[in-house]
C-alpha positions in Angstrom: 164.0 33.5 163.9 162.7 35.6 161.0 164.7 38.3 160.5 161.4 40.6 160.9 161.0 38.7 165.0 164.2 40.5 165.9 164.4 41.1 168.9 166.3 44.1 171.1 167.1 42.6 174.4 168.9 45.9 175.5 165.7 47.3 174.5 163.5 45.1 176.2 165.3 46.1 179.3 165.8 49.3 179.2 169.4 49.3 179.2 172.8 50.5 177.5 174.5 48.3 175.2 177.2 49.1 177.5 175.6 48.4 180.9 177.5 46.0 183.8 176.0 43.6 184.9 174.9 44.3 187.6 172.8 47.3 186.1 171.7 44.5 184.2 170.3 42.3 187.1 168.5 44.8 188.8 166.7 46.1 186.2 165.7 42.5 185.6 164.3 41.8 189.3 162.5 45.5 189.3 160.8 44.1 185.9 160.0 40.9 186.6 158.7 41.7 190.0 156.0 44.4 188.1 154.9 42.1 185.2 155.2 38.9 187.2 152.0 36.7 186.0 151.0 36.0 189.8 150.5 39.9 190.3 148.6 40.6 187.0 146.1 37.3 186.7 145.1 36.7 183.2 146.7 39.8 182.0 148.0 38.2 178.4 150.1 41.0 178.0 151.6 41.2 181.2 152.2 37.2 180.6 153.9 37.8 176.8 155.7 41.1 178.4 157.7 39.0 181.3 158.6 35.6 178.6 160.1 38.5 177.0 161.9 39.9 180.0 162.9 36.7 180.9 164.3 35.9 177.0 166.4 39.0 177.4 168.1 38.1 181.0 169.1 35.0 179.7 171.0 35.9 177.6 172.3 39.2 178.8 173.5 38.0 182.1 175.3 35.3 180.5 178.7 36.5 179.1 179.3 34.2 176.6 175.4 34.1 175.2 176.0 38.4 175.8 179.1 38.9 173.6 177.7 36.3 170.6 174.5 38.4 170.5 176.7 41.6 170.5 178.4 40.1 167.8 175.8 38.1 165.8 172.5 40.1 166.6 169.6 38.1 166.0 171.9 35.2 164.5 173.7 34.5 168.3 172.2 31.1 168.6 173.7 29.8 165.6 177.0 30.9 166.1 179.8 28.0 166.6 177.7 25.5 165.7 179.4 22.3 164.2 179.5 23.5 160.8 178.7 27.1 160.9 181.6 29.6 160.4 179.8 32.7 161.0 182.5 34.8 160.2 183.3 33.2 156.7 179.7 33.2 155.4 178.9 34.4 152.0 175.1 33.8 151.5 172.1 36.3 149.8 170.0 36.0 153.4 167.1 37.5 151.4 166.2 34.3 149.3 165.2 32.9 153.4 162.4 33.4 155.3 164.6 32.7 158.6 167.8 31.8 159.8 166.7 28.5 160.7 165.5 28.0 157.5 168.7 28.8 156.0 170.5 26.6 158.8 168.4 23.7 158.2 168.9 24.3 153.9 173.0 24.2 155.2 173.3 21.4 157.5 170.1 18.8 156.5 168.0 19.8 159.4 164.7 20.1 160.0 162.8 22.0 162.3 161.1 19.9 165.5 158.7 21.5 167.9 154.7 20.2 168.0 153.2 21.3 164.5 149.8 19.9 163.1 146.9 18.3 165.4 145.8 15.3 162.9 142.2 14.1 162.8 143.1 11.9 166.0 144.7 14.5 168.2 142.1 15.8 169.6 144.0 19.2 169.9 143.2 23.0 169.8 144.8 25.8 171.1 146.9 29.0 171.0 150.6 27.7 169.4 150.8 24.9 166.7 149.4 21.6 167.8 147.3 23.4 170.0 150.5 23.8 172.7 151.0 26.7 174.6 153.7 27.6 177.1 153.2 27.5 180.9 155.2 29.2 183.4 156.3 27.6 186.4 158.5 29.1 189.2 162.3 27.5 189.5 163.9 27.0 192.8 165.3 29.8 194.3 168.8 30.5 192.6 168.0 28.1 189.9 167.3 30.6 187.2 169.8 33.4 186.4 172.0 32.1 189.0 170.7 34.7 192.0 169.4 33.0 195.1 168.2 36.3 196.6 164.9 37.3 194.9 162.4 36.5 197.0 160.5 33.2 196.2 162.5 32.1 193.4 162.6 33.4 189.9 160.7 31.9 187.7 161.6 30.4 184.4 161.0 29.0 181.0 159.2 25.8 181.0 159.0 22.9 178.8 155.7 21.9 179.6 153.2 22.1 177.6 149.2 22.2 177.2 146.4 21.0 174.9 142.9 20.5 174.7 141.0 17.4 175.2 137.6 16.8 173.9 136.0 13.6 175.3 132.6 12.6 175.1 130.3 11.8 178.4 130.4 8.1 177.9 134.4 8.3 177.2 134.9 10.4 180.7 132.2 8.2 182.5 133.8 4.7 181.9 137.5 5.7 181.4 139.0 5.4 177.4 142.4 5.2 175.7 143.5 7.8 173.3 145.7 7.6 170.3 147.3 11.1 170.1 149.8 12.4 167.7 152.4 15.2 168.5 154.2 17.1 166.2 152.8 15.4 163.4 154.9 12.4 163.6 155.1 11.1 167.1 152.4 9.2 168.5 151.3 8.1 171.8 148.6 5.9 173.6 147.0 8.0 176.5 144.8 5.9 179.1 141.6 8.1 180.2 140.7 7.3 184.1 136.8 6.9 184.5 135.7 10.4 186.1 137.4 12.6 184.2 135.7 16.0 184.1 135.6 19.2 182.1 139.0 21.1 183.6 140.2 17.8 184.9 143.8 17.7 183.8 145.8 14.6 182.5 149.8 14.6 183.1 151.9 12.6 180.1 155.3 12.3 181.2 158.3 13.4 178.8 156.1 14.4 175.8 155.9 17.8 176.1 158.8 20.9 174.7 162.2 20.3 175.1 163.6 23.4 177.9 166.1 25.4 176.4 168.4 25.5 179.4 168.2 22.1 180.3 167.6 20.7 176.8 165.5 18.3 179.1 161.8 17.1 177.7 159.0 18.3 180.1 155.4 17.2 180.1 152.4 17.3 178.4 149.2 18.2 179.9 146.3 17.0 178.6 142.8 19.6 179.9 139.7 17.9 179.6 136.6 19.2 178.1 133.6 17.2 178.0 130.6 17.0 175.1 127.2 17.7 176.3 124.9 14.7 177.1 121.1 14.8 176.0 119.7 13.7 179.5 123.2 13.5 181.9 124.9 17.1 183.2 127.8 17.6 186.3 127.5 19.7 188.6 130.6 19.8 190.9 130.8 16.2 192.4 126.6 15.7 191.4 125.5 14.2 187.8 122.4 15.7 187.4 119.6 14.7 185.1 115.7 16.3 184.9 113.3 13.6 185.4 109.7 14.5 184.1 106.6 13.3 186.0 102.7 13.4 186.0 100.6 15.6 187.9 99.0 12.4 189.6 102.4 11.0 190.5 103.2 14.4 191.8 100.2 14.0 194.2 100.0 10.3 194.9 103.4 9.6 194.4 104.9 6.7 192.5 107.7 4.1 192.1 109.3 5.2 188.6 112.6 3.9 186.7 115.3 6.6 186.6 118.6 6.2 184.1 121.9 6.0 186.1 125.6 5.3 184.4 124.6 2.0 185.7 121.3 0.9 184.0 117.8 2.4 185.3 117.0 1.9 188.3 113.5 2.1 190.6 113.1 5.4 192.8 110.0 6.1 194.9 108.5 9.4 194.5 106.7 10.6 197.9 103.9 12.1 197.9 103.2 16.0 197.8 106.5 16.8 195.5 107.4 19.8 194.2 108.6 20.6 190.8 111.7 21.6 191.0 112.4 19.1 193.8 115.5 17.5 193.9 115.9 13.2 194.7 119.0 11.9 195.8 120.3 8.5 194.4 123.2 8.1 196.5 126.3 6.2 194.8 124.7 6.2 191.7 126.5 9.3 190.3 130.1 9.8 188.6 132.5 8.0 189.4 135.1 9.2 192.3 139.2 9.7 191.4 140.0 6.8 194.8 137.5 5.0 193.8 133.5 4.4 193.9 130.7 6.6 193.0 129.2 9.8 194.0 125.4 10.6 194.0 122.7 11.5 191.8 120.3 13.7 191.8 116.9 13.7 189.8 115.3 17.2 189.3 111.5 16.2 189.5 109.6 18.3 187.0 105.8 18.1 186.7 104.8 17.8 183.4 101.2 18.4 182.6 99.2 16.1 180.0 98.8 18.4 176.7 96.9 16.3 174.8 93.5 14.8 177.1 91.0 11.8 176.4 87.2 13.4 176.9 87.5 10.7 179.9 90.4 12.1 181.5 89.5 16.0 180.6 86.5 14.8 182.9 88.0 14.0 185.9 89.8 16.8 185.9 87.1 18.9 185.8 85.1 16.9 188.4 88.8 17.0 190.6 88.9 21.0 189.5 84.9 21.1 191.5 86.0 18.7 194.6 89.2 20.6 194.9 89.4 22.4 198.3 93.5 23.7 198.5 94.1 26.6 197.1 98.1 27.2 196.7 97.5 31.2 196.4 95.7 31.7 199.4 98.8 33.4 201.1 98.5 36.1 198.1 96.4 39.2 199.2 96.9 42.2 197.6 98.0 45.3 199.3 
C-alpha cells in the first residue's frame, strides 16, 4: 500500500497497542454490530467504516498477522515472503510510490486485480474496471474464528460487480458478450432473452481472488438496458403508446400494432378512451422459464392537424349534429 494509505488498526479500534485479545474481540463485535451495513442501508460511510473494522480484526486477532504488523507496520504483508529479508533490507523507500511497487521492482512481479474496462467491456463503476466489493455474511464461526455473534460475522468477499449496458433488441432476443477483465483476460458471456434493467448475471470464478481463502469468487454482471424509441418495461408489461384517429376512437377499428414478434392486428372497440390501455396477451417480453408475457398498447387519440376543406367540413357538419356533450357533469358552484 502507499505509504500515505497507512493504516492504524489499533486506531481503527480503539484500542492499546498493548490490549489482549480478548479486549480486542469485543470491541470488534460492539463495532461491527453499530456500523453493520444491514442496520445503516446505503450509508457509504457506515459501509467503508465496517471493511475497515473488519481489515483491522483480521489481523489483530490473528497472532502471527498481530506481531508482523507490530513489527513491520504498514509493510506486514510482505514480510517472509520467498525472497524478502525484511530485516536485512537496505533500500531509499522514497524513490517508490508503494511497497508493492518496490516488491514487484525486487522479485519480477506485477500487480493483478481488474484494471481498465476496454472498448468491449462494457463496464463502469466505482473501483478500476468498474468492480466494486460486496459484502456477504460468512457462516457463523467462519470469520474470526467466534461462533457466538449472533447471525454470523460477516466477511470480506471476492465477488465482484460491474455494469452492463445492453441494448433492447440484445435483452429481448438473448446475445453473447465478449468481456475483458483486468485488461488481459477475456471471457464469452451468454445474455438469456429477458434480461432486464437490474436483472443480474452470475459468471462463475471471474471475479477477485478472497484474501483469506486465496479462492476466486464471482463476477456479477447488473443489467442496464438502452431506451427504445417505441418499446418501454414496466415491471413484467412491455409497453408501447399506439396513436389513433378520432374516427377510430368512435367507430372503432382493426389496426396493426408492433410486437417483439412482427406487427400484429388488434381490434379497437368502439367508445375508447385515450389513455386506454389494450392488452395483447403473450405478446410481451419474454419470461426467465420460458414464454412470453403481455403487452399493452396505450391508445392515444391523436387529432388531424393538418385538414382537407372536405374533411374540415364534416367536421363542422358532425360539430352541428353533435348531441353528447362530455362536460355536462361540470356545473359551477
Amino acid at each position: 500500500m502507499p505509504v500515505t494509505d497507512y493504516k492504524d488498526y489499533y486506531n481503527i479500534l480503539g484500542v492499546s497497542k498493548t490490549a489482549s485479545e480478548g479486549e480486542i474481540k469485543k470491541t470488534f463485535r460492539k463495532l461491527a454490530r453499530q456500523y453493520h451495513p444491514d442496520l445503516n442501508p446505503g450509508d457509504s460511510a457506515a459501509e467503508a467504516r465496517f471493511k475497515e473494522i473488519n481489515e483491522a480484526y483480521e489481523v489483530l486477532s490473528d497472532p502471527d498477522k498481530r506481531k508482523k504488523y507490530d513489527q513491520f507496520g504498514q509493510y506486514w504483508q510482505q514480510a517472509g515472503q520467498p525472497g524478502v529479508d525484511m530485516g536485512n533490507m537496505d533500500f531509499d523507500f522514497g524513490q517508490y510510490g508503494s511497497f508493492d511497487e518496490f516488491i514487484n521492482e525486487l522479485l519480477g512481479r506485477f500487480g493483478g486485480g481488474f484494471g481498465g474496462t476496454g472498448a468491449s467491456s462494457g463496464f463502469s463503476g466505482g473501483m478500476p474496471g468498474g468492480f466494486r466489493y460486496r459484502t456477504t455474511s460468512a457462516t457463523p464461526g467462519g470469520f474470526g474464528g467466534f461462533g457466538d455473534f449472533a447471525g454470523g460475522v460477516p466477511g470480506p468477499s471476492a465477488d465482484t460487480e460491474s455494469t452492463l449496458t445492453l441494448s433492447f433488441e440484445e435483452a429481448l432476443k438473448g446475445t453473447e458478450k465478449r468481456l475483458l477483465i483486468g485488461g488481459s483476460e477475456t471471457v464469452n458471456v451468454r445474455i438469456p432473452a429477458g434480461a432486464k434493467t437490474g436483472s443480474r448475471i452470475r459468471v462463475r470464478g471471474k471475479g477477485q481472488v478472497n484474501p483469506l481463502t486465496q479462492q476466486r469468487g464471482d463476477l456479477y454482471l447488473k443489467v442496464t438496458l438502452k431506451p427504445h424509441e417505441f418499446f418501454s418495461l414496466e415491471g413484467d408489461f412491455l409497453i408501447c403508446d399506439l396513436p389513433i384517429t378520432p374516427d377510430e376512437a368512435v367507430l372503432g377499428a382493426t389496426v396493426e400494432v408492433p410486437t417483439p414478434t412482427g406487427l400484429v392486428k388488434m381490434k379497437i372497440p368502439a367508445g375508447v378512451k385515450s389513455g386506454q390501455s389494450l392488452r395483447l396477451r403473450n405478446k410481451g417480453w419474454p419470461k426467465a422459464k420460458g414464454g412470453q408475457g403481455d403487452q399493452l398498447v396505450k391508445l392515444q387519440i391523436v387529432p388531424p392537424k393538418n385538414l382537407s376543406a372536405q374533411e374540415k367540413e364534416c367536421y363542422e357538419k358532425l360539430a352541428q349534429l353533435r348531441t353528447y356533450n362530455p362536460r355536462s357533469h361540470m356545473k359551477a358552484p
